[in-house]
PDB file of C-alpha atoms in Angstrom:
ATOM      1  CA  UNK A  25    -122.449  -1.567-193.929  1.00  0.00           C
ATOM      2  CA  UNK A  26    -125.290  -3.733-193.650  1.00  0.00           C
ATOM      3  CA  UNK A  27    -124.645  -7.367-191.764  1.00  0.00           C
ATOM      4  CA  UNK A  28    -127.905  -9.593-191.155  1.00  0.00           C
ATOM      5  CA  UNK A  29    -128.368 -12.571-188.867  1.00  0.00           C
ATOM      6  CA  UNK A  30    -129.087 -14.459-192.031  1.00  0.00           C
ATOM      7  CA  UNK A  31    -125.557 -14.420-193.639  1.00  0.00           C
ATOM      8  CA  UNK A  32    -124.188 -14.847-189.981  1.00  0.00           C
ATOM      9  CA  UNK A  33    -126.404 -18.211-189.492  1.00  0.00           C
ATOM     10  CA  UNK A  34    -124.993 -19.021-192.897  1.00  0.00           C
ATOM     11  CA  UNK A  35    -121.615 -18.679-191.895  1.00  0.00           C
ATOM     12  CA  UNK A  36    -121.861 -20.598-188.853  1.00  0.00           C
ATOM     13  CA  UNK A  37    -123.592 -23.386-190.471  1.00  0.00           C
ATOM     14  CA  UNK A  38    -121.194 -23.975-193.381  1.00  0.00           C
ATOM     15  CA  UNK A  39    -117.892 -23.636-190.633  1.00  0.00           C
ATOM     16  CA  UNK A  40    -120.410 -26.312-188.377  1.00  0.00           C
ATOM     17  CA  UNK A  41    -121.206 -28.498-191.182  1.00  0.00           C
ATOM     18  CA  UNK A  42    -117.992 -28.565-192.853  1.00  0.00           C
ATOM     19  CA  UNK A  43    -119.279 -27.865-196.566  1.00  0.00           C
ATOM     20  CA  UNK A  44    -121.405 -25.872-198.168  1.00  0.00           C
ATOM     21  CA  UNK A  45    -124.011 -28.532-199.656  1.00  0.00           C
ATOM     22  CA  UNK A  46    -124.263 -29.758-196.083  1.00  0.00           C
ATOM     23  CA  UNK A  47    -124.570 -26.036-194.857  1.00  0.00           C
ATOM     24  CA  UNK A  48    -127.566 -25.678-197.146  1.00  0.00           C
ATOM     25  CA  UNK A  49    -129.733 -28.669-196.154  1.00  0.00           C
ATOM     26  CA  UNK A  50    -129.046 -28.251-192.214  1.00  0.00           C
ATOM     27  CA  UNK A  51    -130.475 -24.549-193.083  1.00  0.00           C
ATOM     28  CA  UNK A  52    -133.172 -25.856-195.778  1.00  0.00           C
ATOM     29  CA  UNK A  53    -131.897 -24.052-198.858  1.00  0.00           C
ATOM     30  CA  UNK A  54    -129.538 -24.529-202.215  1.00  0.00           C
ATOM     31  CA  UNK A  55    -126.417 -24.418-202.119  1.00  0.00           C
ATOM     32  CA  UNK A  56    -126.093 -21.710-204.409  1.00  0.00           C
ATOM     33  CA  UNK A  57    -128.052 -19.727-202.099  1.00  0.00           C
ATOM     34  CA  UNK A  58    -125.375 -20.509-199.582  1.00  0.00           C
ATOM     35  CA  UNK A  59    -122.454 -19.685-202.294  1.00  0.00           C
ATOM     36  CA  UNK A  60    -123.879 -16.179-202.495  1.00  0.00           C
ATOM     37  CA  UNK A  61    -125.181 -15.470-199.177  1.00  0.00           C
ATOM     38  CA  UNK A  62    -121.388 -16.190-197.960  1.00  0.00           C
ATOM     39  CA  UNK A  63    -120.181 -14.000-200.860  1.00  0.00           C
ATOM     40  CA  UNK A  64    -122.165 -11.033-199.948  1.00  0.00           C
ATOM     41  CA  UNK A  65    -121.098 -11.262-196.261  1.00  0.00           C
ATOM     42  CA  UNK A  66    -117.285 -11.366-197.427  1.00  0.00           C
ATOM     43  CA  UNK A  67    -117.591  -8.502-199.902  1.00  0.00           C
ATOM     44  CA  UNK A  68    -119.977  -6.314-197.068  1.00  0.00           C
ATOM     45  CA  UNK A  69    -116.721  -7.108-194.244  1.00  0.00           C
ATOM     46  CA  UNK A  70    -114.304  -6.787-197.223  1.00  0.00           C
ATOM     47  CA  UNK A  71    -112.274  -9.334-195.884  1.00  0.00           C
ATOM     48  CA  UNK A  72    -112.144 -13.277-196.807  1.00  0.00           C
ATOM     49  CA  UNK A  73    -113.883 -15.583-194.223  1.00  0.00           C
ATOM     50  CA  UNK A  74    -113.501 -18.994-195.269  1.00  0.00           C
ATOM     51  CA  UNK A  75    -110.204 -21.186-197.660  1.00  0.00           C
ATOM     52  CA  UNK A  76    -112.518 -23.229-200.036  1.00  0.00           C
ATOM     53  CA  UNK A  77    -109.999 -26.305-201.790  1.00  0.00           C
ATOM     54  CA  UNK A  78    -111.872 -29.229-203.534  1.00  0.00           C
ATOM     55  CA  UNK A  79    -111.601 -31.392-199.930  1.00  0.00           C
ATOM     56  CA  UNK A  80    -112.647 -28.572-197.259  1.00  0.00           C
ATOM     57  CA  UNK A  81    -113.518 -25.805-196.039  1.00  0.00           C
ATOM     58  CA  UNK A  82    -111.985 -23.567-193.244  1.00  0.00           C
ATOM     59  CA  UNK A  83    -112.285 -19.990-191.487  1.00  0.00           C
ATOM     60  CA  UNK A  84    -109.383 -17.757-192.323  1.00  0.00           C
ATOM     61  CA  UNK A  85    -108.031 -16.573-189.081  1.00  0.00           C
ATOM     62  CA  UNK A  86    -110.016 -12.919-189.247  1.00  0.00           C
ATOM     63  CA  UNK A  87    -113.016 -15.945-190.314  1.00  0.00           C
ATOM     64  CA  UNK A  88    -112.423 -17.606-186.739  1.00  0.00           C
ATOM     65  CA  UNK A  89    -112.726 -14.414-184.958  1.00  0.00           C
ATOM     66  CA  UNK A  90    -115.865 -13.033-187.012  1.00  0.00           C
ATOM     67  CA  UNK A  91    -117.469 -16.900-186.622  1.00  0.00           C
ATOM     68  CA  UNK A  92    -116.594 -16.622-182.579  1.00  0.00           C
ATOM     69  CA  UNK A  93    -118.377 -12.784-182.463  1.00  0.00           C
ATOM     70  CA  UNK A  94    -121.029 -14.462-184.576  1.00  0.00           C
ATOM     71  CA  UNK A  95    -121.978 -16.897-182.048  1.00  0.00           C
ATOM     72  CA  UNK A  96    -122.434 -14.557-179.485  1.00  0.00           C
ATOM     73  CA  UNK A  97    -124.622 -12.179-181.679  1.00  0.00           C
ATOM     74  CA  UNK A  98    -126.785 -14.850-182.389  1.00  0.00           C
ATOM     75  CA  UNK A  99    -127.228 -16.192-178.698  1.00  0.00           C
ATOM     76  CA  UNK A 100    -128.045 -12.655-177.634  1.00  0.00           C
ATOM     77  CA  UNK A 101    -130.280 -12.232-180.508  1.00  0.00           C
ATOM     78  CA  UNK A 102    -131.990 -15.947-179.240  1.00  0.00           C
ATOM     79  CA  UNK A 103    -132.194 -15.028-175.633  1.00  0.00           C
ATOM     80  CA  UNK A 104    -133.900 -11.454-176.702  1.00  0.00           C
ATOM     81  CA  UNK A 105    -136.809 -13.095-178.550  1.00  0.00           C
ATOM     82  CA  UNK A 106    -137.279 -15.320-175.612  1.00  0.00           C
ATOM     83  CA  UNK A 107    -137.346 -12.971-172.892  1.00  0.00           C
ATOM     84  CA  UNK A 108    -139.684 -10.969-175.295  1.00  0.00           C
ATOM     85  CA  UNK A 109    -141.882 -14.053-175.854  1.00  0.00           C
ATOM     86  CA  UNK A 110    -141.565 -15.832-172.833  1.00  0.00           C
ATOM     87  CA  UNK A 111    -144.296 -14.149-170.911  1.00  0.00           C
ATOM     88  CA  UNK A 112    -142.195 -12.306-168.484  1.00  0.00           C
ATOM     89  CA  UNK A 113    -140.572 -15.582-166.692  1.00  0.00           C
ATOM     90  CA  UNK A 114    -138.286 -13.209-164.861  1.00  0.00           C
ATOM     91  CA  UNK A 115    -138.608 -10.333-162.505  1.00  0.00           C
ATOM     92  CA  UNK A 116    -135.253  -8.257-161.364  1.00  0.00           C
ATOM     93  CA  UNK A 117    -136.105  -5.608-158.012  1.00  0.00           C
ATOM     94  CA  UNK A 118    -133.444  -3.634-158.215  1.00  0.00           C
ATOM     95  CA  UNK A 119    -132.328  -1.600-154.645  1.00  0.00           C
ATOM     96  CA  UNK A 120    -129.615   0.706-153.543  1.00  0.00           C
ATOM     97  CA  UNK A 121    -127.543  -0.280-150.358  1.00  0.00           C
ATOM     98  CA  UNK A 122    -130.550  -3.092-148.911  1.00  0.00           C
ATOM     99  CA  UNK A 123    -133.100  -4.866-150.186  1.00  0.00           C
ATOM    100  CA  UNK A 124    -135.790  -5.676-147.480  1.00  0.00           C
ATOM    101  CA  UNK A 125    -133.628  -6.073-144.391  1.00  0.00           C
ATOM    102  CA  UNK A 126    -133.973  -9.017-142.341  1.00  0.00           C
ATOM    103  CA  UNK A 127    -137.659  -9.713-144.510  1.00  0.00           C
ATOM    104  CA  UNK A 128    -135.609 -10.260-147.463  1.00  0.00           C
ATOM    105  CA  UNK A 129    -135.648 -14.151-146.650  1.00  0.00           C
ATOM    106  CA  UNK A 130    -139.094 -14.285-146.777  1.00  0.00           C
ATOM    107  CA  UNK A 131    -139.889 -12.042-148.971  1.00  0.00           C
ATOM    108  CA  UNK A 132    -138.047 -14.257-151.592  1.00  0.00           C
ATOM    109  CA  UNK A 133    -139.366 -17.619-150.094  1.00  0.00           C
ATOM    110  CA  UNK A 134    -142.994 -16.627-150.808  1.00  0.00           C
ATOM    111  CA  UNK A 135    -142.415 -15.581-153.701  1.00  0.00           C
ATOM    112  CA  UNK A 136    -141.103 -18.950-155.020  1.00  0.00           C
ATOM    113  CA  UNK A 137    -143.859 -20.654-153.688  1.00  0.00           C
ATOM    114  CA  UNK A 138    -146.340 -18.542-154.872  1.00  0.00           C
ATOM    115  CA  UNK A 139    -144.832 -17.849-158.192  1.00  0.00           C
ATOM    116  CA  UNK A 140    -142.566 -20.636-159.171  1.00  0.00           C
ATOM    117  CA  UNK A 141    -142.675 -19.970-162.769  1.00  0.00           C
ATOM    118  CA  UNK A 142    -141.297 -16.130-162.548  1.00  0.00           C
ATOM    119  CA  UNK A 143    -137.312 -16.168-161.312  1.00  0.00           C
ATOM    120  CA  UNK A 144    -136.419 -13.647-158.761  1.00  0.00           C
ATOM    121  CA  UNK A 145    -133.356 -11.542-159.002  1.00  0.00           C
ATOM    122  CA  UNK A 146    -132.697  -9.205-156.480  1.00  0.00           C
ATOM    123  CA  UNK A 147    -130.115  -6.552-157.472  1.00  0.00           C
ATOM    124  CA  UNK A 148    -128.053  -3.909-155.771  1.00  0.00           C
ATOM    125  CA  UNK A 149    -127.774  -1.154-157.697  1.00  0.00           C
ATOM    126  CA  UNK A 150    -126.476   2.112-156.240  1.00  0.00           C
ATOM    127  CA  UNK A 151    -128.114   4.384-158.841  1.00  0.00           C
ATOM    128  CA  UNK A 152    -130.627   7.079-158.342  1.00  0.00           C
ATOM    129  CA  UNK A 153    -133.674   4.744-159.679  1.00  0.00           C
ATOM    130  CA  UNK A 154    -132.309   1.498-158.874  1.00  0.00           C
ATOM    131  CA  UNK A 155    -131.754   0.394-162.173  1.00  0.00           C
ATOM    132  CA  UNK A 156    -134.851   1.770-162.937  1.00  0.00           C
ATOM    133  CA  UNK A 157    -133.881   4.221-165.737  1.00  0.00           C
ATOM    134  CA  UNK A 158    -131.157   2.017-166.960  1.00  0.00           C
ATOM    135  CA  UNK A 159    -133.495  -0.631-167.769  1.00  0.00           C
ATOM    136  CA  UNK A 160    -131.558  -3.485-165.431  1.00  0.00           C
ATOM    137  CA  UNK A 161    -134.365  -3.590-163.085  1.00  0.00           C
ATOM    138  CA  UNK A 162    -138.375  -4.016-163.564  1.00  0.00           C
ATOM    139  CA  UNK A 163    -139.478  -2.878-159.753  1.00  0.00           C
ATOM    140  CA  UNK A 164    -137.015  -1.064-157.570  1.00  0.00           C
ATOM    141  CA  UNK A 165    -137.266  -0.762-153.560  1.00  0.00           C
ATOM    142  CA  UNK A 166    -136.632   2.357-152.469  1.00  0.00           C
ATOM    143  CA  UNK A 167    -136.196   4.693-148.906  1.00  0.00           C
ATOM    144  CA  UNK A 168    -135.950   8.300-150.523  1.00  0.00           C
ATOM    145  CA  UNK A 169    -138.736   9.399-152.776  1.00  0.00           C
ATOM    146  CA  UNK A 170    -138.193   9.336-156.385  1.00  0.00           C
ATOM    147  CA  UNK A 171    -138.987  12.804-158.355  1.00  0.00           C
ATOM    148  CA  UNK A 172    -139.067  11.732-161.626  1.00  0.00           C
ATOM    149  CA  UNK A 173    -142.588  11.992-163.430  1.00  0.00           C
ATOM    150  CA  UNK A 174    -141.941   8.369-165.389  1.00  0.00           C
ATOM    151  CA  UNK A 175    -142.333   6.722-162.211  1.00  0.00           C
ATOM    152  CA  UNK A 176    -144.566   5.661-160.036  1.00  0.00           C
ATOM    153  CA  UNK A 177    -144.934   4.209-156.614  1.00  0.00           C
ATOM    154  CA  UNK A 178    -146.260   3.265-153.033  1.00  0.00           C
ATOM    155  CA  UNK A 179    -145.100   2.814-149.424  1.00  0.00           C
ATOM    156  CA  UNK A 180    -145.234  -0.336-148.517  1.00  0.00           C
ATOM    157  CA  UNK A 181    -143.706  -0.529-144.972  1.00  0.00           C
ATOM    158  CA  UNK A 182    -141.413   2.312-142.220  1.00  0.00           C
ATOM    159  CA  UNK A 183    -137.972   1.551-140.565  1.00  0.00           C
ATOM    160  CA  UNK A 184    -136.734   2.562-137.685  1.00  0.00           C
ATOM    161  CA  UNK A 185    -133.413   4.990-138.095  1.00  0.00           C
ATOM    162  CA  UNK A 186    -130.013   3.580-136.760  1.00  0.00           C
ATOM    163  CA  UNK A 187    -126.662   5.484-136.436  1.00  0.00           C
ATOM    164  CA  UNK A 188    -123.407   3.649-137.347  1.00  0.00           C
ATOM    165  CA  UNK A 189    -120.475   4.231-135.208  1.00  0.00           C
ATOM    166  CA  UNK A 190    -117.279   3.324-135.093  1.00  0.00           C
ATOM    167  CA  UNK A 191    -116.906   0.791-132.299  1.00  0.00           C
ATOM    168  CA  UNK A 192    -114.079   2.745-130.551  1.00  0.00           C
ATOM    169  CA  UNK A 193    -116.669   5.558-130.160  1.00  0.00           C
ATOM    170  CA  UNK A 194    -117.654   6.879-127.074  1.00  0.00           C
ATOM    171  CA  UNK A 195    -121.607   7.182-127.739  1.00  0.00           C
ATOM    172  CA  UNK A 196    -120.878   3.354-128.553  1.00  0.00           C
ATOM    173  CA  UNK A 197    -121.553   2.492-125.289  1.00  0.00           C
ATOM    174  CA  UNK A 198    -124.823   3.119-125.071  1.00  0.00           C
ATOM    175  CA  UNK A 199    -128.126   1.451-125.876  1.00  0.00           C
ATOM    176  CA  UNK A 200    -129.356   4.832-128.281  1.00  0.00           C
ATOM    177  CA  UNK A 201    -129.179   8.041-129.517  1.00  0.00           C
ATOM    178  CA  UNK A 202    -130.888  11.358-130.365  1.00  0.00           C
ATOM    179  CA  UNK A 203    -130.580  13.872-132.898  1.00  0.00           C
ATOM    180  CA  UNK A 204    -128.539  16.430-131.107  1.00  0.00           C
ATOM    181  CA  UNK A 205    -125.946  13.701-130.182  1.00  0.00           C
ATOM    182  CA  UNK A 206    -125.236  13.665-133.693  1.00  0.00           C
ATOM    183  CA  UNK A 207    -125.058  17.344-134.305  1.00  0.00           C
ATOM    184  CA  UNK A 208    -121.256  17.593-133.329  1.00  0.00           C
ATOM    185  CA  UNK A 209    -120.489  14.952-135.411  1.00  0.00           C
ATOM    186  CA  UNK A 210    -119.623  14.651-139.390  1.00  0.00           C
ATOM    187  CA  UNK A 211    -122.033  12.630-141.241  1.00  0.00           C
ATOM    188  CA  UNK A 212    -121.205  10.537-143.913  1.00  0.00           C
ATOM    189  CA  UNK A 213    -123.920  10.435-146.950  1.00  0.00           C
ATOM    190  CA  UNK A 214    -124.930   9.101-150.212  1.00  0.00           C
ATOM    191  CA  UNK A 215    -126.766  12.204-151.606  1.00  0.00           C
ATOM    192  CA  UNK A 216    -127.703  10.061-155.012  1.00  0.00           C
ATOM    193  CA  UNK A 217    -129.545   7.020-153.135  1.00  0.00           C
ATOM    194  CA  UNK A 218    -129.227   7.421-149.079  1.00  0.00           C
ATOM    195  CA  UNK A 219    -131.680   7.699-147.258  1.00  0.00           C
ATOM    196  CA  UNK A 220    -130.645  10.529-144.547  1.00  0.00           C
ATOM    197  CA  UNK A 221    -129.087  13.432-144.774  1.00  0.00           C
ATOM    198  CA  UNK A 222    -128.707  16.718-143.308  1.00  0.00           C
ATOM    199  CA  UNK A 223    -131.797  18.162-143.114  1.00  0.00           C
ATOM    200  CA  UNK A 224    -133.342  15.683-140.771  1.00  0.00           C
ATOM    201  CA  UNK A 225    -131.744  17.916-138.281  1.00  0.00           C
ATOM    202  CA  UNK A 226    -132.879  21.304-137.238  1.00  0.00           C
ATOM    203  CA  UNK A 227    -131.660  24.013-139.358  1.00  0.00           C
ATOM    204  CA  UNK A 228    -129.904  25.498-136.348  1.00  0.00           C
ATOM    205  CA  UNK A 229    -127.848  22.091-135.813  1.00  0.00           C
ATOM    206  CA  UNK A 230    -126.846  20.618-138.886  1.00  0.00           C
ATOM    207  CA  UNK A 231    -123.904  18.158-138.618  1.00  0.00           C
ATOM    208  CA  UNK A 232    -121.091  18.568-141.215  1.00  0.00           C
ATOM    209  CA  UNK A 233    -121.313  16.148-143.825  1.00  0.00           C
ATOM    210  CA  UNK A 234    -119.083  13.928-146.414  1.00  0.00           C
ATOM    211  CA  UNK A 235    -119.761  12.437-148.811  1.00  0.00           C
ATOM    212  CA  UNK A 236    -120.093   8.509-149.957  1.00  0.00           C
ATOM    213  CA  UNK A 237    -120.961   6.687-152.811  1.00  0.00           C
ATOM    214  CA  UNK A 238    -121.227   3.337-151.912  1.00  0.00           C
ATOM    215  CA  UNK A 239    -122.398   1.105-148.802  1.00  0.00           C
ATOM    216  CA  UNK A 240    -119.067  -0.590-148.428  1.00  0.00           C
ATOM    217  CA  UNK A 241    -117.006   2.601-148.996  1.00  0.00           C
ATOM    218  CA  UNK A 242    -119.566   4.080-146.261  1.00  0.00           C
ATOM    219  CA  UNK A 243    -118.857   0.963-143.719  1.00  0.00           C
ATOM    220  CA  UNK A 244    -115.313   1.174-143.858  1.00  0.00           C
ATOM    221  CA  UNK A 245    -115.049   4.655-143.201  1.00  0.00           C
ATOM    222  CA  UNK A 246    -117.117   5.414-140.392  1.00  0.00           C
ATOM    223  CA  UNK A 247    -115.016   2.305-139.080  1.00  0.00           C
ATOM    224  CA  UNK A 248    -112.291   4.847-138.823  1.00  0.00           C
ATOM    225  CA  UNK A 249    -114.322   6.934-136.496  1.00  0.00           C
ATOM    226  CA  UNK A 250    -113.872   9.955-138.667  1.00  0.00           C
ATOM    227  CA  UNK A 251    -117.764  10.186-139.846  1.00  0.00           C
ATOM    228  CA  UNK A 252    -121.044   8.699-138.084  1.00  0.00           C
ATOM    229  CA  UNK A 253    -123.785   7.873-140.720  1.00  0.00           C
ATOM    230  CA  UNK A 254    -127.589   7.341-140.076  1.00  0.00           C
ATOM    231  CA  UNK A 255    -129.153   4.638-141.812  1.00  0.00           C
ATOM    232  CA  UNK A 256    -132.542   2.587-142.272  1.00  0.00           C
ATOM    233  CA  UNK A 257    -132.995  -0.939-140.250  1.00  0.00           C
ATOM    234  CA  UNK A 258    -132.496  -3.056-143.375  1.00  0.00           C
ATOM    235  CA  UNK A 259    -129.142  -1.857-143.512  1.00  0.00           C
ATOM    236  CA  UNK A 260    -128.315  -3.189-140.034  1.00  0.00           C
ATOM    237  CA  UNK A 261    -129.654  -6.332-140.666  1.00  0.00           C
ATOM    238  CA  UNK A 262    -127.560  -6.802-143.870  1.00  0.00           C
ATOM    239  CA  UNK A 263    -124.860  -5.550-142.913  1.00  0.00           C
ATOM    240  CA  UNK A 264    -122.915  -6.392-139.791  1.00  0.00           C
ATOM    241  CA  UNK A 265    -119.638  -5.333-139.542  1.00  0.00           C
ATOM    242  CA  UNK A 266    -116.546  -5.810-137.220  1.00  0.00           C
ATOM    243  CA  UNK A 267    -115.807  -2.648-135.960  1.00  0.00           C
ATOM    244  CA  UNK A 268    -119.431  -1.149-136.483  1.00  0.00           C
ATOM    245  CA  UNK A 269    -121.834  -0.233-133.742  1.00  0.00           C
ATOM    246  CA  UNK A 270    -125.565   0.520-134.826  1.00  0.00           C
ATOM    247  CA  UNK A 271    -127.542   2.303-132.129  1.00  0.00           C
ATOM    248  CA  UNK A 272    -131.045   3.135-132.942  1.00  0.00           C
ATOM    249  CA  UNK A 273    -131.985   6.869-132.586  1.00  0.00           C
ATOM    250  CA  UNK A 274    -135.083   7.439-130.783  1.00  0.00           C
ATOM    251  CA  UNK A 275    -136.713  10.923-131.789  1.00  0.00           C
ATOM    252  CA  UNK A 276    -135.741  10.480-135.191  1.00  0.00           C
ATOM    253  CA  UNK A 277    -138.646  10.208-138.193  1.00  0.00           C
ATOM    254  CA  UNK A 278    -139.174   6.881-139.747  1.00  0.00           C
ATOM    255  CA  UNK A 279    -137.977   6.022-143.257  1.00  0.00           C
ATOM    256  CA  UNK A 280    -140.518   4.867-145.591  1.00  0.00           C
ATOM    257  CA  UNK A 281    -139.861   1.858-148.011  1.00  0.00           C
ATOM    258  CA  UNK A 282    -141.091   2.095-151.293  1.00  0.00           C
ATOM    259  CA  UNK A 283    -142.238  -0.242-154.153  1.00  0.00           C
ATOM    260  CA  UNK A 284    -141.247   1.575-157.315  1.00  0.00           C
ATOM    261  CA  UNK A 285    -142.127   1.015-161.504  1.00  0.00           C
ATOM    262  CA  UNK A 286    -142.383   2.970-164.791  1.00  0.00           C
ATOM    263  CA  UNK A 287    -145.296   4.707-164.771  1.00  0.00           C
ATOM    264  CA  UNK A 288    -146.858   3.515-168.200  1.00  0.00           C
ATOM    265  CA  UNK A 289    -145.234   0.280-168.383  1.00  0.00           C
ATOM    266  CA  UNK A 290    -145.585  -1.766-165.276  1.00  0.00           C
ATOM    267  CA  UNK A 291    -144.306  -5.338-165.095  1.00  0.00           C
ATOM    268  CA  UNK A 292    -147.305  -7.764-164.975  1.00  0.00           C
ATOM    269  CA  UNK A 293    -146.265  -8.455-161.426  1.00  0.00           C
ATOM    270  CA  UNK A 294    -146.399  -5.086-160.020  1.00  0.00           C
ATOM    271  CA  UNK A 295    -149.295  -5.270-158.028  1.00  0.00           C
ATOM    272  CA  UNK A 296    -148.506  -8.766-156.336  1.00  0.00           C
ATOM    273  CA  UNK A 297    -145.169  -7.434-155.573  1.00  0.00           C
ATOM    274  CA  UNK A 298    -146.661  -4.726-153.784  1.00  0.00           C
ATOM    275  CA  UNK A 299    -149.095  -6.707-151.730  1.00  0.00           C
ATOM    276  CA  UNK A 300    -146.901  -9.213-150.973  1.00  0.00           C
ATOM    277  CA  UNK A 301    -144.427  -6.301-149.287  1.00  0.00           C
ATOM    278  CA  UNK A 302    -146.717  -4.687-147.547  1.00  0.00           C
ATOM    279  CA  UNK A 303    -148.427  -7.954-146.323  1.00  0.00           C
ATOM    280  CA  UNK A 304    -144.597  -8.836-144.785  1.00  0.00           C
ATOM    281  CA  UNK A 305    -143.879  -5.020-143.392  1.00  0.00           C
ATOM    282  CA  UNK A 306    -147.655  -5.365-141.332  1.00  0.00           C
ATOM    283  CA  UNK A 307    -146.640  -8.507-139.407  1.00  0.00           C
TER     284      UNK A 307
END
């Protein structure tokens, strides 16, 4: 079954205009062409659309649903060919858990200064390429490195590693951590899109682990005091929470932040991206 946005348009215009001569000149054709353009739709669907009397015309009631799904086919069709055409106006950085931590406000100042005519959406998407893959993101910013050969990227910037407690805990007292505080503990992961897990330890003393899924579901767990997690600084500056302590640990690596994009089709503002984040991680 073959529908095409031309008998839709037609459809639309003759339930807008109210008849079908005054369908045909808002669309700038006979209205014969109309008469059969409509009939082809109806016999495609196999249903009747519209009652035609000598006074009116009016959508059936399947006709006002297929008119109202019509609309919205033809809006999505319009915004396509302008996003297509429009010169990329728009630029979505997709990240799991944070964006850029306490630089995120600057980060997206600059860039509307700077760039006024491309809109900035930053997006938190807890999948393994940040809504890379899935084609909801152009750039994605990153703190684990990404495998997959269609992609590409660069460090642009290192964060300190914090542990969140649960307030209640004992180690909550105190102004740090290390490692082997930690080793007694069970630690609560994301193994799709966190950035620590159990192999920062030695292989001798591993913590237990569970597992987590999402940064919220993460929080309110290790609120409980049943799990400990280890996290980068952009988490603890975007989210504080009652009930959470975040304690830096002091002989633990640094996790790098990356700037990632498809391999052999970068968005036009890759590069300036990337300069402008690594510009804001040096100061």
């Amino acid at each position: 079954m073959d529908v095409d946005l031309r008998q839709l348009r037609c459809l639309i215009a003759i339930v807008d205009e109210g008849t079908f001569t005054d369908a045909a000149s808002a669309l700038g054709i006979s209205q014969p062409a109309v008469s059969r353009t409509l009939s082809t739709l109806e016999k495609r669907l196999g249903v009747r659309l519209l009652r035609r009397t000598s006074r009116e015309t009016s959508p059936t009631a399947i006709g006002l649903r297929v008119v109202a799904q019509a609309r919205r086919v033809l809006t999505e069709v319009d915004n396509l060919v302008q996003e297509a055409t429009s010169g990329q106006v728009e630029l979505r950085i997709g990240h799991p858990w944070s964006a850029l931590g306490r630089l995120t406000p600057a980060f997206q100042h600059r860039w509307r200064e700077s760039h006024p005519e491309t809109q900035l959406h930053l997006l938190r998407i807890n999948s393994p390429s940040a809504g890379l893959a899935e084609g909801t993101a152009d750039l994605a910013v990153m703190r684990r490195p990404l495998e997959d050969r269609r992609f590409e990227g660069a460090i642009v910037g290192l964060e300190t590693r914090w542990c969140a407690m649960a307030a209640s805990d004992p180690l909550a007292r105190r102004r740090s951590v290390h490692l082997a505080d930690l080793s007694s503990r069970v630690l609560l992961v994301d193994q799709r899109t966190g950035s620590t897990n159990a192999e920062l330890w030695p292989a001798h003393a591993r913590p237990a682990t569970q597992e987590s899924r999402d940064i919220d579901d993460w929080l309110t767990v290790i609120a409980t005091g049943r799990c400990v997690g280890v996290t980068a600084q952009s988490v603890v500056d975007q989210y504080p929470r009652p009930g959470i302590v975040y304690l830096p640990v002091r002989d633990a690596e640094p996790i790098a932040v990356r700037l990632v994009w498809w391999r052999d089709d970068p968005h036009p503002a890759t590069h300036t991206v990337l300069k402008l984040l690594t510009e804001l991680y040096r100061t």
